[in-house]
């Protein structure tokens, strides 16, 4: 029997466009904040890395809180859409603040300004917006194929935006005068774009009612849905092994992205041309987008997400190893080629990750008889923030430890070696660990067995 369809093509595209808004904040921040602070503002990357890690102490407690708040929200717009809409105004303000540190401030005040703005962005506004956006996957459709399609479309927008951000930002900063003024102007432009697109995304979809979401379950199960506290939700997350695996994968993918985003240092100080960042962004993101287009078809053909994700990441791990070999051969064309192959292998997981979280949420409902979709999707924000924070902070520490000197014509051998480790070896090692975790992520099979038992 065919599953009921809930969405038109424009609903899926409208939903997916929300990641344009997310990435004019996230991709801009993760790709350029460190080099902005070190080479333009003049701050020590090791101190910045430490501040980022301290920020995570505040940041880590908000994910499950906002997820639970979304679950308990009742409004004419639904549970998630109000949070997605209004939180973005704070995201826009804070991304501008981070790239508008007043030059007349002393170093201590500059560090404090960055810490406050960065923490407010991540711990409050981005958390609320991103969890709400991700939770919509489970709140606007119950169709598994549509969820996979939404994830693929979403990440096509995400990686397309990331590609554009990495390709045009350096030249855009120069166009608007360079230095602090150029960075501030670009941040304002990105913030305005994000506000417009986020609002369009919110208005392009409609959440299903609680009754429609739960229409296939008994009255007893439905009554149990709302009867839980934040503490209960946290226990349910920890008891769901598939949630823990997905959360671990999410954290690792974000560390991968954060270390890869340090590529601007690799391009500037090893390859001698920071403009190559855009070329590598093309080689990485265009294959990702092409793979995302094919992901729904491949998932359907392979009758699930497990095999395609596992095989894809095994290929990506091998390809990242070949990128390392090409780098030591001083062959930029081969680096670009193998980076592209790795991206194709990674694309299925990027496209169906939200659908996997929905499966994990269904697993909790089948085993605990409680629906915690918003709380379950806290792993997306948790992964972005913890993974991105650890990756960016570690990069700052490693740069400082290696003896990095901002804007030096020639870096020391220890710094050169560290840039190889950060941009090449760490991403390959992370891909290997993710492959191992994916071999354990059999949530679709688990749900199928539980449904058989309930029949």
CSV table of C-alpha atoms in Angstrom, one decimal:
chain,number,residue,atom,x,y,z
A,1,UNK,CA,0.0,0.0,0.0
A,2,UNK,CA,1.3,3.4,-1.0
A,3,UNK,CA,2.0,5.9,1.8
A,4,UNK,CA,-0.1,9.1,1.8
A,5,UNK,CA,1.6,12.1,0.4
A,6,UNK,CA,1.4,15.3,2.5
A,7,UNK,CA,3.6,17.8,0.6
A,8,UNK,CA,3.7,19.5,-2.8
A,9,UNK,CA,6.9,20.2,-4.6
A,10,UNK,CA,6.9,23.8,-3.4
A,11,UNK,CA,6.5,22.8,0.2
A,12,UNK,CA,9.6,20.7,0.0
A,13,UNK,CA,11.6,23.4,-1.8
A,14,UNK,CA,10.3,26.0,0.6
A,15,UNK,CA,11.3,23.9,3.6
A,16,UNK,CA,14.7,23.2,2.1
A,17,UNK,CA,15.4,26.8,1.5
A,18,UNK,CA,15.5,27.3,5.3
A,19,UNK,CA,19.1,26.0,5.3
A,20,UNK,CA,20.1,29.0,3.2
A,21,UNK,CA,19.3,31.1,6.3
A,22,UNK,CA,21.0,28.6,8.6
A,23,UNK,CA,24.2,28.6,6.5
A,24,UNK,CA,24.6,32.3,5.9
A,25,UNK,CA,25.2,32.2,9.7
A,26,UNK,CA,26.8,28.8,10.2
A,27,UNK,CA,29.0,28.5,7.1
A,28,UNK,CA,30.1,32.1,7.3
A,29,UNK,CA,31.0,31.7,11.0
A,30,UNK,CA,32.7,28.3,10.8
A,31,UNK,CA,34.7,29.2,7.7
A,32,UNK,CA,35.9,32.7,8.5
A,33,UNK,CA,35.6,33.6,12.2
A,34,UNK,CA,39.0,32.3,13.2
A,35,UNK,CA,40.9,34.0,10.4
A,36,UNK,CA,38.9,37.2,10.9
A,37,UNK,CA,39.8,37.3,14.6
A,38,UNK,CA,43.4,36.3,14.2
A,39,UNK,CA,44.4,38.2,11.0
A,40,UNK,CA,42.0,41.3,11.2
A,41,UNK,CA,41.2,41.9,14.8
A,42,UNK,CA,44.6,40.6,16.0
A,43,UNK,CA,43.4,38.2,18.7
A,44,UNK,CA,45.3,35.1,19.7
A,45,UNK,CA,43.7,31.9,18.1
A,46,UNK,CA,44.6,29.9,21.2
A,47,UNK,CA,42.7,32.3,23.5
A,48,UNK,CA,39.8,32.3,21.0
A,49,UNK,CA,39.7,28.5,21.0
A,50,UNK,CA,39.5,28.5,24.8
A,51,UNK,CA,36.6,31.0,24.8
A,52,UNK,CA,34.8,28.9,22.3
A,53,UNK,CA,35.1,25.9,24.6
A,54,UNK,CA,34.0,27.8,27.6
A,55,UNK,CA,31.0,29.0,25.6
A,56,UNK,CA,30.0,25.4,25.1
A,57,UNK,CA,29.5,25.0,28.8
A,58,UNK,CA,26.6,27.5,28.5
A,59,UNK,CA,25.7,26.1,25.1
A,60,UNK,CA,25.4,22.4,26.0
A,61,UNK,CA,22.5,22.9,28.5
A,62,UNK,CA,20.1,24.6,26.1
A,63,UNK,CA,19.5,22.0,23.4
A,64,UNK,CA,17.3,19.6,25.3
A,65,UNK,CA,15.6,22.6,26.9
A,66,UNK,CA,14.5,24.2,23.7
A,67,UNK,CA,13.6,20.8,22.2
A,68,UNK,CA,11.3,20.2,25.2
A,69,UNK,CA,9.8,23.7,24.8
A,70,UNK,CA,9.0,23.1,21.2
A,71,UNK,CA,7.3,19.8,22.1
A,72,UNK,CA,5.1,21.6,24.6
A,73,UNK,CA,4.3,24.6,22.4
A,74,UNK,CA,0.7,25.1,21.2
A,75,UNK,CA,0.0,27.9,18.8
A,76,UNK,CA,-1.9,28.6,15.6
A,77,UNK,CA,1.5,28.2,13.7
A,78,UNK,CA,2.1,24.9,15.4
A,79,UNK,CA,4.9,23.7,17.7
A,80,UNK,CA,8.1,24.5,15.8
A,81,UNK,CA,7.4,27.3,13.3
A,82,UNK,CA,7.1,30.1,15.9
A,83,UNK,CA,10.5,29.2,17.3
A,84,UNK,CA,12.1,29.0,13.9
A,85,UNK,CA,10.7,32.4,12.9
A,86,UNK,CA,11.4,34.6,15.8
A,87,UNK,CA,14.8,33.1,16.9
A,88,UNK,CA,16.3,34.0,13.6
A,89,UNK,CA,16.1,37.7,14.4
A,90,UNK,CA,18.6,37.1,17.2
A,91,UNK,CA,20.8,35.0,14.9
A,92,UNK,CA,21.0,37.9,12.4
A,93,UNK,CA,21.9,40.4,15.1
A,94,UNK,CA,24.6,38.2,16.7
A,95,UNK,CA,26.3,37.3,13.5
A,96,UNK,CA,26.7,41.0,12.7
A,97,UNK,CA,27.9,41.7,16.3
A,98,UNK,CA,30.7,39.0,16.0
A,99,UNK,CA,32.0,40.6,12.8
A,100,UNK,CA,31.6,44.2,14.1
A,101,UNK,CA,34.0,44.2,17.1
A,102,UNK,CA,34.9,47.9,17.7
A,103,UNK,CA,38.5,48.6,16.9
A,104,UNK,CA,38.9,51.1,19.7
A,105,UNK,CA,38.3,48.4,22.4
A,106,UNK,CA,41.2,46.9,24.3
A,107,UNK,CA,42.1,43.3,23.8
A,108,UNK,CA,40.2,42.1,26.9
A,109,UNK,CA,37.0,43.9,25.8
A,110,UNK,CA,37.4,42.4,22.3
A,111,UNK,CA,37.6,38.9,23.8
A,112,UNK,CA,34.6,39.7,26.0
A,113,UNK,CA,32.5,41.1,23.1
A,114,UNK,CA,33.2,38.0,21.0
A,115,UNK,CA,32.4,35.6,23.8
A,116,UNK,CA,29.1,37.2,24.7
A,117,UNK,CA,27.9,37.5,21.0
A,118,UNK,CA,29.2,34.0,20.2
A,119,UNK,CA,27.5,32.4,23.2
A,120,UNK,CA,24.2,34.3,22.6
A,121,UNK,CA,24.2,33.2,19.0
A,122,UNK,CA,24.9,29.5,19.7
A,123,UNK,CA,23.3,28.9,23.1
A,124,UNK,CA,20.0,30.7,22.5
A,125,UNK,CA,19.1,31.9,19.0
A,126,UNK,CA,20.7,29.4,16.7
A,127,UNK,CA,19.7,26.5,19.0
A,128,UNK,CA,16.0,27.5,19.0
A,129,UNK,CA,15.9,28.1,15.2
A,130,UNK,CA,17.8,25.0,14.2
A,131,UNK,CA,16.0,22.5,16.4
A,132,UNK,CA,12.7,23.9,15.3
A,133,UNK,CA,13.7,23.8,11.7
A,134,UNK,CA,14.9,20.2,12.0
A,135,UNK,CA,11.9,19.1,14.0
A,136,UNK,CA,9.6,20.1,11.1
A,137,UNK,CA,10.8,17.0,9.3
A,138,UNK,CA,8.6,14.9,11.6
A,139,UNK,CA,5.8,17.5,12.0
A,140,UNK,CA,4.8,18.3,8.5
A,141,UNK,CA,4.7,14.8,7.0
A,142,UNK,CA,4.5,11.2,8.2
A,143,UNK,CA,5.6,9.9,4.8
A,144,UNK,CA,9.1,8.3,4.9
A,145,UNK,CA,10.0,9.0,1.3
A,146,UNK,CA,9.0,12.7,1.7
A,147,UNK,CA,11.2,12.9,4.8
A,148,UNK,CA,14.2,11.7,2.8
A,149,UNK,CA,13.4,14.1,0.0
A,150,UNK,CA,13.1,17.0,2.4
A,151,UNK,CA,16.5,16.1,3.8
A,152,UNK,CA,18.1,15.9,0.4
A,153,UNK,CA,16.6,19.2,-0.7
A,154,UNK,CA,17.5,20.8,2.6
A,155,UNK,CA,21.2,19.9,2.3
A,156,UNK,CA,21.3,20.8,-1.4
A,157,UNK,CA,20.5,24.3,-0.2
A,158,UNK,CA,22.9,24.0,2.7
A,159,UNK,CA,25.9,22.9,0.7
A,160,UNK,CA,25.0,25.3,-2.2
A,161,UNK,CA,25.0,28.1,0.3
A,162,UNK,CA,28.2,26.9,1.9
A,163,UNK,CA,29.8,26.8,-1.6
A,164,UNK,CA,28.8,30.4,-2.4
A,165,UNK,CA,29.9,31.6,1.0
A,166,UNK,CA,33.3,30.1,0.7
A,167,UNK,CA,33.6,31.1,-3.0
A,168,UNK,CA,32.6,34.8,-2.7
A,169,UNK,CA,33.3,36.0,0.8
A,170,UNK,CA,37.1,36.7,0.5
A,171,UNK,CA,36.5,38.8,-2.7
A,172,UNK,CA,33.4,40.4,-1.2
A,173,UNK,CA,35.3,41.6,1.8
A,174,UNK,CA,38.0,43.1,-0.4
A,175,UNK,CA,35.2,44.7,-2.6
A,176,UNK,CA,33.7,46.4,0.4
A,177,UNK,CA,37.0,47.9,1.5
A,178,UNK,CA,38.8,45.0,3.2
A,179,UNK,CA,39.7,44.9,6.9
A,180,UNK,CA,37.1,45.2,9.6
A,181,UNK,CA,34.8,47.4,7.5
A,182,UNK,CA,34.7,44.8,4.7
A,183,UNK,CA,33.9,42.0,7.1
A,184,UNK,CA,31.2,44.0,8.9
A,185,UNK,CA,29.4,44.9,5.6
A,186,UNK,CA,29.5,41.3,4.4
A,187,UNK,CA,28.0,40.1,7.7
A,188,UNK,CA,25.2,42.6,7.4
A,189,UNK,CA,24.4,41.5,3.9
A,190,UNK,CA,24.3,37.8,4.9
A,191,UNK,CA,22.1,38.6,8.0
A,192,UNK,CA,19.5,40.3,5.8
A,193,UNK,CA,19.5,37.5,3.3
A,194,UNK,CA,19.0,35.0,6.1
A,195,UNK,CA,16.1,36.9,7.6
A,196,UNK,CA,14.3,37.0,4.3
A,197,UNK,CA,14.8,33.4,3.4
A,198,UNK,CA,14.1,32.1,6.9
A,199,UNK,CA,10.7,33.9,6.9
A,200,UNK,CA,9.8,32.4,3.4
A,201,UNK,CA,10.7,28.9,4.6
A,202,UNK,CA,8.5,29.2,7.7
A,203,UNK,CA,5.5,30.4,5.7
A,204,UNK,CA,6.0,27.7,3.0
A,205,UNK,CA,4.9,24.7,5.2
A,206,UNK,CA,2.1,23.9,7.6
A,207,UNK,CA,2.4,21.6,10.6
A,208,UNK,CA,0.1,18.6,11.0
A,209,UNK,CA,-2.3,18.7,14.0
A,210,UNK,CA,-1.5,16.5,17.0
A,211,UNK,CA,-4.6,14.4,16.2
A,212,UNK,CA,-3.3,13.7,12.7
A,213,UNK,CA,0.2,12.9,13.9
A,214,UNK,CA,-1.2,10.4,16.4
A,215,UNK,CA,-4.2,9.0,14.4
A,216,UNK,CA,-2.7,5.6,14.1
A,217,UNK,CA,-2.2,5.1,17.8
A,218,UNK,CA,-4.5,4.2,20.7
A,219,UNK,CA,-6.1,6.7,23.0
A,220,UNK,CA,-3.9,5.4,25.9
A,221,UNK,CA,-0.8,6.1,23.8
A,222,UNK,CA,-2.0,9.6,22.8
A,223,UNK,CA,-2.8,10.5,26.4
A,224,UNK,CA,0.8,9.5,27.4
A,225,UNK,CA,2.4,11.7,24.8
A,226,UNK,CA,2.3,15.0,26.7
A,227,UNK,CA,2.8,13.6,30.2
A,228,UNK,CA,6.5,13.9,30.6
A,229,UNK,CA,9.0,16.4,32.1
A,230,UNK,CA,12.3,17.6,30.7
A,231,UNK,CA,14.0,15.1,33.0
A,232,UNK,CA,11.9,12.3,31.5
A,233,UNK,CA,12.7,13.4,28.0
A,234,UNK,CA,16.4,13.4,28.7
A,235,UNK,CA,16.2,9.8,30.1
A,236,UNK,CA,14.3,8.7,27.0
A,237,UNK,CA,17.1,10.1,24.8
A,238,UNK,CA,19.8,8.4,26.7
A,239,UNK,CA,18.0,5.1,26.6
A,240,UNK,CA,17.7,5.3,22.8
A,241,UNK,CA,20.9,3.8,21.5
A,242,UNK,CA,20.1,5.0,18.0
A,243,UNK,CA,19.8,8.6,19.1
A,244,UNK,CA,23.2,8.3,20.8
A,245,UNK,CA,24.8,6.9,17.6
A,246,UNK,CA,23.2,9.6,15.5
A,247,UNK,CA,24.2,12.3,17.9
A,248,UNK,CA,27.8,11.0,17.8
A,249,UNK,CA,27.8,11.0,14.0
A,250,UNK,CA,26.4,14.5,14.0
A,251,UNK,CA,29.1,15.7,16.4
A,252,UNK,CA,31.8,14.0,14.3
A,253,UNK,CA,30.5,15.4,11.0
A,254,UNK,CA,30.6,18.9,12.4
A,255,UNK,CA,34.2,18.5,13.7
A,256,UNK,CA,35.0,17.2,10.2
A,257,UNK,CA,33.5,20.3,8.7
A,258,UNK,CA,35.1,22.7,11.2
A,259,UNK,CA,38.6,21.3,10.6
A,260,UNK,CA,38.1,21.3,6.8
A,261,UNK,CA,37.0,24.9,7.1
A,262,UNK,CA,40.4,25.7,8.4
A,263,UNK,CA,41.4,25.1,4.8
A,264,UNK,CA,41.7,28.9,4.3
A,265,UNK,CA,44.9,28.7,6.4
A,266,UNK,CA,46.1,25.8,4.3
A,267,UNK,CA,45.4,27.7,1.0
A,268,UNK,CA,47.0,30.9,2.3
A,269,UNK,CA,50.1,29.6,4.0
A,270,UNK,CA,50.9,26.4,2.2
A,271,UNK,CA,49.4,26.6,-1.3
A,272,UNK,CA,50.1,30.4,-1.4
A,273,UNK,CA,46.6,31.5,-2.6
A,274,UNK,CA,43.7,31.9,-0.2
A,275,UNK,CA,41.5,32.3,-3.3
A,276,UNK,CA,41.9,28.5,-3.8
A,277,UNK,CA,39.4,28.1,-1.0
A,278,UNK,CA,36.6,28.8,-3.6
A,279,UNK,CA,38.1,26.2,-6.0
A,280,UNK,CA,38.1,23.5,-3.3
A,281,UNK,CA,34.6,24.5,-2.2
A,282,UNK,CA,33.5,23.8,-5.8
A,283,UNK,CA,35.2,20.4,-5.8
A,284,UNK,CA,33.6,19.5,-2.5
A,285,UNK,CA,30.1,21.0,-2.7
A,286,UNK,CA,29.1,20.4,-6.3
A,287,UNK,CA,29.6,16.6,-6.0
A,288,UNK,CA,27.7,16.7,-2.6
A,289,UNK,CA,24.8,18.4,-4.2
A,290,UNK,CA,24.8,16.0,-7.2
A,291,UNK,CA,24.8,13.1,-4.7
A,292,UNK,CA,22.0,14.6,-2.7
A,293,UNK,CA,19.9,14.7,-5.9
A,294,UNK,CA,20.3,11.0,-6.3
A,295,UNK,CA,19.9,10.1,-2.6
A,296,UNK,CA,16.1,9.6,-2.5
A,297,UNK,CA,16.3,7.3,-5.6
A,298,UNK,CA,19.2,5.3,-4.1
A,299,UNK,CA,17.5,4.9,-0.7
A,300,UNK,CA,14.4,3.6,-2.5
A,301,UNK,CA,16.4,1.3,-4.7
A,302,UNK,CA,18.4,-0.2,-1.8
A,303,UNK,CA,15.2,-0.4,0.3
A,304,UNK,CA,16.5,1.7,3.2
A,305,UNK,CA,19.2,4.1,4.3
A,306,UNK,CA,21.6,1.7,6.1
A,307,UNK,CA,23.5,0.2,3.1
A,308,UNK,CA,23.9,3.3,1.1
A,309,UNK,CA,25.2,5.3,4.1
A,310,UNK,CA,27.7,2.6,5.1
A,311,UNK,CA,29.1,2.0,1.6
A,312,UNK,CA,29.2,5.7,0.9
A,313,UNK,CA,31.2,6.5,4.0
A,314,UNK,CA,33.6,3.6,3.3
A,315,UNK,CA,34.3,5.1,-0.1
A,316,UNK,CA,34.7,8.6,1.4
A,317,UNK,CA,37.3,7.3,4.0
A,318,UNK,CA,39.4,5.8,1.2
A,319,UNK,CA,39.1,8.9,-0.9
A,320,UNK,CA,40.2,11.2,2.0
A,321,UNK,CA,43.3,8.9,2.4
A,322,UNK,CA,44.0,9.6,-1.3
A,323,UNK,CA,43.7,13.3,-0.7
A,324,UNK,CA,46.5,13.1,1.8
A,325,UNK,CA,48.7,11.2,-0.6
A,326,UNK,CA,48.0,13.8,-3.3
A,327,UNK,CA,48.8,16.7,-0.9
A,328,UNK,CA,52.2,15.2,-0.1
A,329,UNK,CA,52.8,14.8,-3.9
A,330,UNK,CA,52.1,18.6,-4.2
A,331,UNK,CA,49.3,17.8,-6.7
A,332,UNK,CA,46.4,20.2,-6.4
A,333,UNK,CA,44.4,18.6,-9.3
A,334,UNK,CA,44.5,15.2,-7.6
A,335,UNK,CA,43.6,16.8,-4.3
A,336,UNK,CA,40.5,18.3,-6.0
A,337,UNK,CA,39.6,15.0,-7.7
A,338,UNK,CA,39.8,12.8,-4.6
A,339,UNK,CA,38.0,15.5,-2.5
A,340,UNK,CA,35.2,15.3,-5.0
A,341,UNK,CA,35.0,11.5,-4.7
A,342,UNK,CA,34.9,11.7,-0.9
A,343,UNK,CA,32.1,14.2,-1.1
A,344,UNK,CA,30.0,11.9,-3.3
A,345,UNK,CA,30.5,9.1,-0.8
A,346,UNK,CA,29.4,11.4,2.1
A,347,UNK,CA,26.3,12.7,0.3
A,348,UNK,CA,23.8,10.0,1.1
A,349,UNK,CA,24.1,10.4,4.9
A,350,UNK,CA,23.9,14.2,4.5
A,351,UNK,CA,20.6,13.8,2.6
A,352,UNK,CA,18.9,11.2,4.9
A,353,UNK,CA,20.2,12.2,8.3
A,354,UNK,CA,17.0,14.0,9.3
A,355,UNK,CA,15.0,11.0,8.1
A,356,UNK,CA,17.2,8.8,10.4
A,357,UNK,CA,16.4,11.1,13.3
A,358,UNK,CA,12.7,10.7,12.5
A,359,UNK,CA,13.2,7.0,12.6
A,360,UNK,CA,15.0,7.3,16.0
A,361,UNK,CA,12.0,9.4,17.2
A,362,UNK,CA,9.6,6.7,16.0
A,363,UNK,CA,11.7,4.1,17.9
A,364,UNK,CA,11.2,6.0,21.1
A,365,UNK,CA,7.4,6.2,20.4
A,366,UNK,CA,7.2,2.5,19.7
A,367,UNK,CA,9.2,1.6,22.9
A,368,UNK,CA,8.2,4.4,25.3
A,369,UNK,CA,4.8,5.4,23.9
A,370,UNK,CA,5.8,9.1,24.1
A,371,UNK,CA,6.3,11.5,21.2
A,372,UNK,CA,9.4,13.8,21.7
A,373,UNK,CA,10.1,14.9,18.2
A,374,UNK,CA,11.4,18.4,19.1
A,375,UNK,CA,13.6,16.9,21.9
A,376,UNK,CA,14.9,14.2,19.6
A,377,UNK,CA,15.9,16.8,17.0
A,378,UNK,CA,18.0,18.5,19.7
A,379,UNK,CA,20.8,16.3,18.4
A,380,UNK,CA,21.0,18.4,15.3
A,381,UNK,CA,21.7,21.6,17.2
A,382,UNK,CA,23.8,19.7,19.8
A,383,UNK,CA,25.9,18.2,17.1
A,384,UNK,CA,26.4,21.4,15.2
A,385,UNK,CA,27.4,23.4,18.3
A,386,UNK,CA,29.5,20.8,20.1
A,387,UNK,CA,31.1,19.4,17.0
A,388,UNK,CA,31.6,22.8,15.4
A,389,UNK,CA,32.8,24.3,18.7
A,390,UNK,CA,35.3,21.5,19.4
A,391,UNK,CA,36.6,21.6,15.8
A,392,UNK,CA,37.0,25.4,15.8
A,393,UNK,CA,38.5,25.5,19.3
A,394,UNK,CA,40.9,22.7,18.6
A,395,UNK,CA,42.0,24.4,15.5
A,396,UNK,CA,42.8,27.6,17.5
A,397,UNK,CA,44.7,25.6,20.1
A,398,UNK,CA,46.7,23.7,17.5
A,399,UNK,CA,47.6,26.8,15.6
A,400,UNK,CA,48.7,28.6,18.7
A,401,UNK,CA,50.7,25.5,19.9
A,402,UNK,CA,52.4,25.3,16.5
A,403,UNK,CA,53.8,28.8,16.7
A,404,UNK,CA,51.5,30.3,14.1
A,405,UNK,CA,52.2,34.0,13.4
A,406,UNK,CA,49.3,35.9,11.7
A,407,UNK,CA,50.1,37.3,8.3
A,408,UNK,CA,53.7,36.0,8.3
A,409,UNK,CA,55.2,35.7,4.9
A,410,UNK,CA,56.6,32.2,5.8
A,411,UNK,CA,55.3,30.1,8.7
A,412,UNK,CA,57.5,27.8,10.8
A,413,UNK,CA,57.9,24.1,9.9
A,414,UNK,CA,55.9,23.2,13.0
A,415,UNK,CA,53.0,25.3,11.8
A,416,UNK,CA,53.2,23.9,8.3
A,417,UNK,CA,53.1,20.3,9.7
A,418,UNK,CA,50.1,21.3,11.9
A,419,UNK,CA,48.2,22.6,9.0
A,420,UNK,CA,48.7,19.3,7.2
A,421,UNK,CA,47.4,17.5,10.3
A,422,UNK,CA,44.3,19.8,10.6
A,423,UNK,CA,43.3,19.9,7.0
A,424,UNK,CA,44.2,16.3,5.9
A,425,UNK,CA,44.7,13.8,8.7
A,426,UNK,CA,42.0,14.7,11.1
A,427,UNK,CA,39.2,14.7,8.5
A,428,UNK,CA,40.3,11.2,7.3
A,429,UNK,CA,40.4,9.8,10.8
A,430,UNK,CA,36.9,11.2,11.5
A,431,UNK,CA,35.4,9.6,8.4
A,432,UNK,CA,36.8,6.3,9.5
A,433,UNK,CA,35.2,6.5,12.9
A,434,UNK,CA,31.8,7.6,11.3
A,435,UNK,CA,32.0,4.5,9.1
A,436,UNK,CA,32.3,2.3,12.1
A,437,UNK,CA,29.3,4.0,13.9
A,438,UNK,CA,27.2,3.7,10.8
A,439,UNK,CA,27.7,-0.1,10.8
A,440,UNK,CA,25.7,-0.1,14.1
A,441,UNK,CA,22.9,2.2,13.0
A,442,UNK,CA,20.2,-0.3,12.1
A,443,UNK,CA,17.2,1.8,13.4
A,444,UNK,CA,15.0,1.1,10.3
A,445,UNK,CA,15.3,-2.7,10.9
A,446,UNK,CA,14.5,-2.2,14.6
A,447,UNK,CA,11.4,-0.2,13.8
A,448,UNK,CA,10.2,-2.8,11.3
A,449,UNK,CA,10.6,-5.6,13.9
A,450,UNK,CA,8.7,-3.6,16.5
A,451,UNK,CA,5.8,-2.9,14.1
A,452,UNK,CA,5.7,-6.7,13.3
A,453,UNK,CA,5.5,-7.5,17.0
A,454,UNK,CA,2.6,-4.9,17.5
A,455,UNK,CA,0.5,-6.5,14.7
